[in-house]
């Protein structure tokens, strides 16, 4: 089946630094990718939707200048958390849908656990 | 707004026990409903889905029926295995977006 690889799986960074998370579709081209965040004991919350070659669409309340999303190719989307602070510590998950998308958003990465100290 | 509510876990069962994980939703109209599973160290995988009322999704021995009257989509399996240990997420689709529940961790012991 389709595979989405997310890297890194865990990252610890110092407050004020930036962290980049990569999401790759390994065996298909993903025109649309989605980024989610999950806080402990809470739902996965959609942060933004990115379409290859265009600007990402952010959900209400998500700071686009803080969470930079780049979808430069059909197989790679990146999320950069800029000037990270402890409250940004969370679990970030990406998903990708193929053009023929059997089920919307069916292909997910393994997630990245970000800890800001 | 739309939302999904799942029972809190962890759910701890012995092998071959019957499993139910409750999921209810709030939505306008008729969304599609999904169950996703996340095994340790892996990404979420679609387990099953239902697109309209009274549909039953099934896969790998798991079943869930789209109940409009009770706005529910409970996940069931007649006999769980140790390999079913994972986190299970209920979700609904609203347009091009998925709305998830909080996830329920299932632990199955031999």
Tab-separated table of C-alpha atoms in Angstrom:
chain	number	residue	atom	x	y	z
A	1	UNK	CA	0.000	0.000	0.000
A	2	UNK	CA	0.911	3.635	-0.214
A	3	UNK	CA	3.565	4.773	2.222
A	4	UNK	CA	4.149	8.167	3.712
A	5	UNK	CA	7.395	8.672	5.556
A	6	UNK	CA	7.784	11.375	8.149
A	7	UNK	CA	11.117	12.463	9.580
A	8	UNK	CA	12.290	12.847	12.248
A	9	UNK	CA	10.194	10.709	14.554
A	10	UNK	CA	11.418	12.589	17.612
A	11	UNK	CA	13.166	15.889	18.039
A	12	UNK	CA	14.197	17.952	21.024
A	13	UNK	CA	15.136	21.549	20.455
A	14	UNK	CA	15.949	24.617	22.483
A	15	UNK	CA	13.457	27.395	22.884
A	16	UNK	CA	13.863	30.007	20.152
A	17	UNK	CA	15.252	27.678	17.525
A	18	UNK	CA	13.494	26.356	14.420
A	19	UNK	CA	12.689	22.776	13.566
A	20	UNK	CA	11.870	21.281	10.181
A	21	UNK	CA	9.733	18.171	9.772
A	22	UNK	CA	9.624	16.352	6.459
A	23	UNK	CA	6.772	14.355	4.978
A	24	UNK	CA	7.436	12.242	1.902
A	25	UNK	CA	5.128	10.112	-0.187
A	26	UNK	CA	7.297	7.172	-1.190
A	27	UNK	CA	5.400	5.432	-3.956
A	28	UNK	CA	2.844	7.909	-5.215
A	29	UNK	CA	2.481	11.553	-6.080
A	30	UNK	CA	0.563	13.577	-3.534
A	31	UNK	CA	-1.119	16.681	-4.826
A	32	UNK	CA	-2.430	17.541	-1.386
A	33	UNK	CA	-0.848	17.073	2.014
A	34	UNK	CA	-2.237	17.805	5.435
A	35	UNK	CA	-0.535	18.654	8.697
A	36	UNK	CA	-2.069	17.790	12.062
A	37	UNK	CA	-1.109	18.407	15.651
A	38	UNK	CA	-2.110	16.359	18.640
A	39	UNK	CA	-1.805	17.441	22.250
A	40	UNK	CA	-1.922	14.810	24.993
A	41	UNK	CA	-5.362	13.289	25.387
A	42	UNK	CA	-6.780	15.508	22.658
A	43	UNK	CA	-7.864	14.934	19.088
A	44	UNK	CA	-5.670	15.315	16.058
A	45	UNK	CA	-6.315	18.869	14.946
A	46	UNK	CA	-5.856	19.895	11.350
A	47	UNK	CA	-3.356	22.735	11.124
A	48	UNK	CA	-3.110	23.339	7.411
A	49	UNK	CA	-3.657	21.968	3.954
A	50	UNK	CA	-0.957	22.315	1.346
A	51	UNK	CA	-1.285	21.842	-2.386
A	52	UNK	CA	1.759	21.310	-4.522
A	53	UNK	CA	2.917	24.551	-6.049
A	54	UNK	CA	0.610	26.842	-4.121
A	55	UNK	CA	0.362	28.416	-0.712
A	56	UNK	CA	-0.901	26.413	2.200
A	57	UNK	CA	-4.335	27.024	3.656
A	58	UNK	CA	-4.218	27.372	7.414
A	59	UNK	CA	-6.982	26.553	9.851
A	60	UNK	CA	-8.343	29.239	12.089
A	61	UNK	CA	-6.055	29.969	14.994
A	62	UNK	CA	-2.912	28.530	13.403
A	63	UNK	CA	-0.137	31.093	12.920
A	64	UNK	CA	1.090	30.817	9.365
A	65	UNK	CA	4.269	32.762	10.152
A	66	UNK	CA	5.125	30.338	12.914
A	67	UNK	CA	4.281	27.126	11.118
A	68	UNK	CA	5.785	27.419	7.671
A	69	UNK	CA	4.624	24.835	5.180
A	70	UNK	CA	6.307	24.159	1.882
A	71	UNK	CA	5.011	21.679	-0.696
A	72	UNK	CA	7.571	22.141	-3.410
A	73	UNK	CA	7.126	18.798	-5.111
A	74	UNK	CA	4.544	16.074	-5.476
A	75	UNK	CA	6.431	13.862	-3.036
A	76	UNK	CA	7.611	16.241	-0.319
A	77	UNK	CA	6.016	18.640	2.106
A	78	UNK	CA	7.838	20.268	5.001
A	79	UNK	CA	6.603	21.894	8.179
A	80	UNK	CA	8.975	24.312	9.882
A	81	UNK	CA	8.207	25.391	13.411
A	82	UNK	CA	9.942	28.744	13.719
A	83	UNK	CA	11.152	30.222	16.988
A	84	UNK	CA	9.799	27.250	18.865
A	85	UNK	CA	8.572	27.596	22.425
A	86	UNK	CA	7.650	24.978	25.014
A	87	UNK	CA	3.954	25.386	24.202
A	88	UNK	CA	4.727	24.155	20.676
A	89	UNK	CA	5.710	20.786	22.119
A	90	UNK	CA	3.293	18.339	20.546
A	91	UNK	CA	2.868	15.404	18.220
A	92	UNK	CA	2.784	16.452	14.557
A	93	UNK	CA	1.409	14.155	11.864
A	94	UNK	CA	1.218	14.586	8.119
A	95	UNK	CA	-1.022	12.868	5.644
A	96	UNK	CA	-1.097	12.778	1.893
A	97	UNK	CA	-3.791	12.099	-0.652
A	98	UNK	CA	-3.085	10.790	-4.126
A	99	UNK	CA	-4.836	12.277	-7.151
A	100	UNK	CA	-6.995	9.215	-7.458
A	101	UNK	CA	-7.318	9.132	-3.645
A	102	UNK	CA	-9.279	5.980	-2.815
A	103	UNK	CA	-10.113	7.523	0.503
A	104	UNK	CA	-9.415	11.090	1.333
A	105	UNK	CA	-6.422	11.532	3.621
A	106	UNK	CA	-5.897	7.799	3.902
A	107	UNK	CA	-2.084	7.849	3.996
A	108	UNK	CA	-0.418	9.071	7.140
A	109	UNK	CA	3.132	9.502	8.323
A	110	UNK	CA	4.405	8.021	11.572
A	111	UNK	CA	4.278	11.344	13.348
A	112	UNK	CA	6.949	13.532	14.943
A	113	UNK	CA	7.184	14.123	18.667
A	114	UNK	CA	8.521	17.629	19.187
A	115	UNK	CA	9.794	18.656	22.597
A	116	UNK	CA	10.922	22.233	23.105
A	117	UNK	CA	13.033	22.804	26.189
B	1	UNK	CA	-19.234	22.550	14.883
B	2	UNK	CA	-18.542	18.998	13.874
B	3	UNK	CA	-16.902	16.776	16.454
B	4	UNK	CA	-16.104	13.181	17.311
B	5	UNK	CA	-16.154	11.686	20.792
B	6	UNK	CA	-14.418	8.435	21.644
B	7	UNK	CA	-14.274	6.466	24.828
B	8	UNK	CA	-11.136	7.051	26.828
B	9	UNK	CA	-8.621	4.306	27.098
B	10	UNK	CA	-6.694	2.361	27.596
B	11	UNK	CA	-8.875	-0.623	26.907
B	12	UNK	CA	-7.220	-3.729	28.272
B	13	UNK	CA	-8.398	-7.147	27.126
B	14	UNK	CA	-7.289	-10.727	27.133
B	15	UNK	CA	-6.762	-12.466	23.833
B	16	UNK	CA	-9.999	-13.722	22.212
B	17	UNK	CA	-12.137	-11.272	24.168
B	18	UNK	CA	-14.862	-9.210	22.517
B	19	UNK	CA	-13.991	-5.615	21.734
B	20	UNK	CA	-16.163	-2.542	21.559
B	21	UNK	CA	-14.781	0.966	21.227
B	22	UNK	CA	-17.497	3.578	21.312
B	23	UNK	CA	-17.589	6.524	18.940
B	24	UNK	CA	-20.272	9.167	18.588
B	25	UNK	CA	-20.285	12.191	16.378
B	26	UNK	CA	-21.902	15.563	15.982
B	27	UNK	CA	-22.280	16.859	12.466
B	28	UNK	CA	-24.660	18.561	10.125
B	29	UNK	CA	-25.665	16.559	7.127
B	30	UNK	CA	-24.271	13.126	6.444
B	31	UNK	CA	-20.512	12.876	6.752
B	32	UNK	CA	-18.508	9.785	5.922
B	33	UNK	CA	-17.190	7.958	8.970
B	34	UNK	CA	-13.856	6.238	9.430
B	35	UNK	CA	-11.814	4.172	11.816
B	36	UNK	CA	-8.055	4.526	11.644
B	37	UNK	CA	-5.511	2.410	13.487
B	38	UNK	CA	-1.991	3.327	14.518
B	39	UNK	CA	0.334	0.480	15.388
B	40	UNK	CA	3.417	1.273	17.468
B	41	UNK	CA	5.972	3.208	15.462
B	42	UNK	CA	3.793	3.445	12.381
B	43	UNK	CA	1.507	5.991	10.742
B	44	UNK	CA	-2.262	5.961	10.899
B	45	UNK	CA	-3.838	3.430	8.561
B	46	UNK	CA	-7.401	3.349	7.365
B	47	UNK	CA	-9.110	0.395	9.012
B	48	UNK	CA	-12.639	0.756	7.686
B	49	UNK	CA	-15.154	3.315	6.559
B	50	UNK	CA	-18.840	3.910	5.916
B	51	UNK	CA	-20.220	6.585	3.657
B	52	UNK	CA	-23.931	6.573	4.415
B	53	UNK	CA	-26.427	5.623	7.073
B	54	UNK	CA	-26.748	1.891	7.827
B	55	UNK	CA	-23.549	1.117	5.930
B	56	UNK	CA	-21.323	-1.394	7.658
B	57	UNK	CA	-17.589	-1.084	7.220
B	58	UNK	CA	-15.488	-4.169	7.874
B	59	UNK	CA	-11.854	-5.179	7.668
B	60	UNK	CA	-9.557	-7.655	9.440
B	61	UNK	CA	-12.432	-8.887	11.597
B	62	UNK	CA	-13.360	-5.384	12.734
B	63	UNK	CA	-16.798	-3.954	12.010
B	64	UNK	CA	-18.593	-0.666	12.500
B	65	UNK	CA	-22.090	0.370	11.450
B	66	UNK	CA	-23.071	3.944	10.590
B	67	UNK	CA	-26.032	4.643	12.885
B	68	UNK	CA	-27.689	7.922	12.008
B	69	UNK	CA	-30.360	7.656	14.673
B	70	UNK	CA	-27.807	7.390	17.470
B	71	UNK	CA	-25.038	9.309	15.646
B	72	UNK	CA	-22.654	6.468	16.417
B	73	UNK	CA	-20.005	4.393	14.686
B	74	UNK	CA	-18.867	1.913	17.319
B	75	UNK	CA	-15.965	-0.369	16.481
B	76	UNK	CA	-16.339	-4.071	17.286
B	77	UNK	CA	-14.340	-7.245	16.953
B	78	UNK	CA	-15.468	-10.635	18.107
B	79	UNK	CA	-12.092	-12.020	19.150
B	80	UNK	CA	-9.077	-9.758	19.587
B	81	UNK	CA	-5.476	-10.807	19.188
B	82	UNK	CA	-2.303	-9.484	20.737
B	83	UNK	CA	-1.438	-8.059	17.334
B	84	UNK	CA	-4.495	-5.791	17.522
B	85	UNK	CA	-2.807	-3.744	20.236
B	86	UNK	CA	-2.723	-0.211	18.836
B	87	UNK	CA	-4.383	3.171	19.054
B	88	UNK	CA	-7.724	3.458	17.272
B	89	UNK	CA	-9.073	6.761	15.969
B	90	UNK	CA	-12.632	7.464	14.928
B	91	UNK	CA	-13.045	10.248	12.369
B	92	UNK	CA	-15.556	11.951	10.133
B	93	UNK	CA	-15.007	13.792	6.894
B	94	UNK	CA	-16.267	17.271	6.294
B	95	UNK	CA	-15.536	18.284	2.751
B	96	UNK	CA	-11.837	17.759	2.238
B	97	UNK	CA	-11.035	17.596	5.954
B	98	UNK	CA	-10.965	14.859	8.564
B	99	UNK	CA	-12.107	15.493	12.123
B	100	UNK	CA	-10.700	13.019	14.607
B	101	UNK	CA	-11.582	11.734	18.016
B	102	UNK	CA	-8.923	11.596	20.711
B	103	UNK	CA	-7.963	8.013	20.022
B	104	UNK	CA	-8.390	4.914	22.185
B	105	UNK	CA	-5.442	2.748	23.107
B	106	UNK	CA	-6.149	-0.983	23.032
B	107	UNK	CA	-3.879	-3.371	24.882
B	108	UNK	CA	-4.403	-7.079	24.354
B	109	UNK	CA	-2.613	-9.556	26.618
B	110	UNK	CA	-2.062	-13.249	25.926
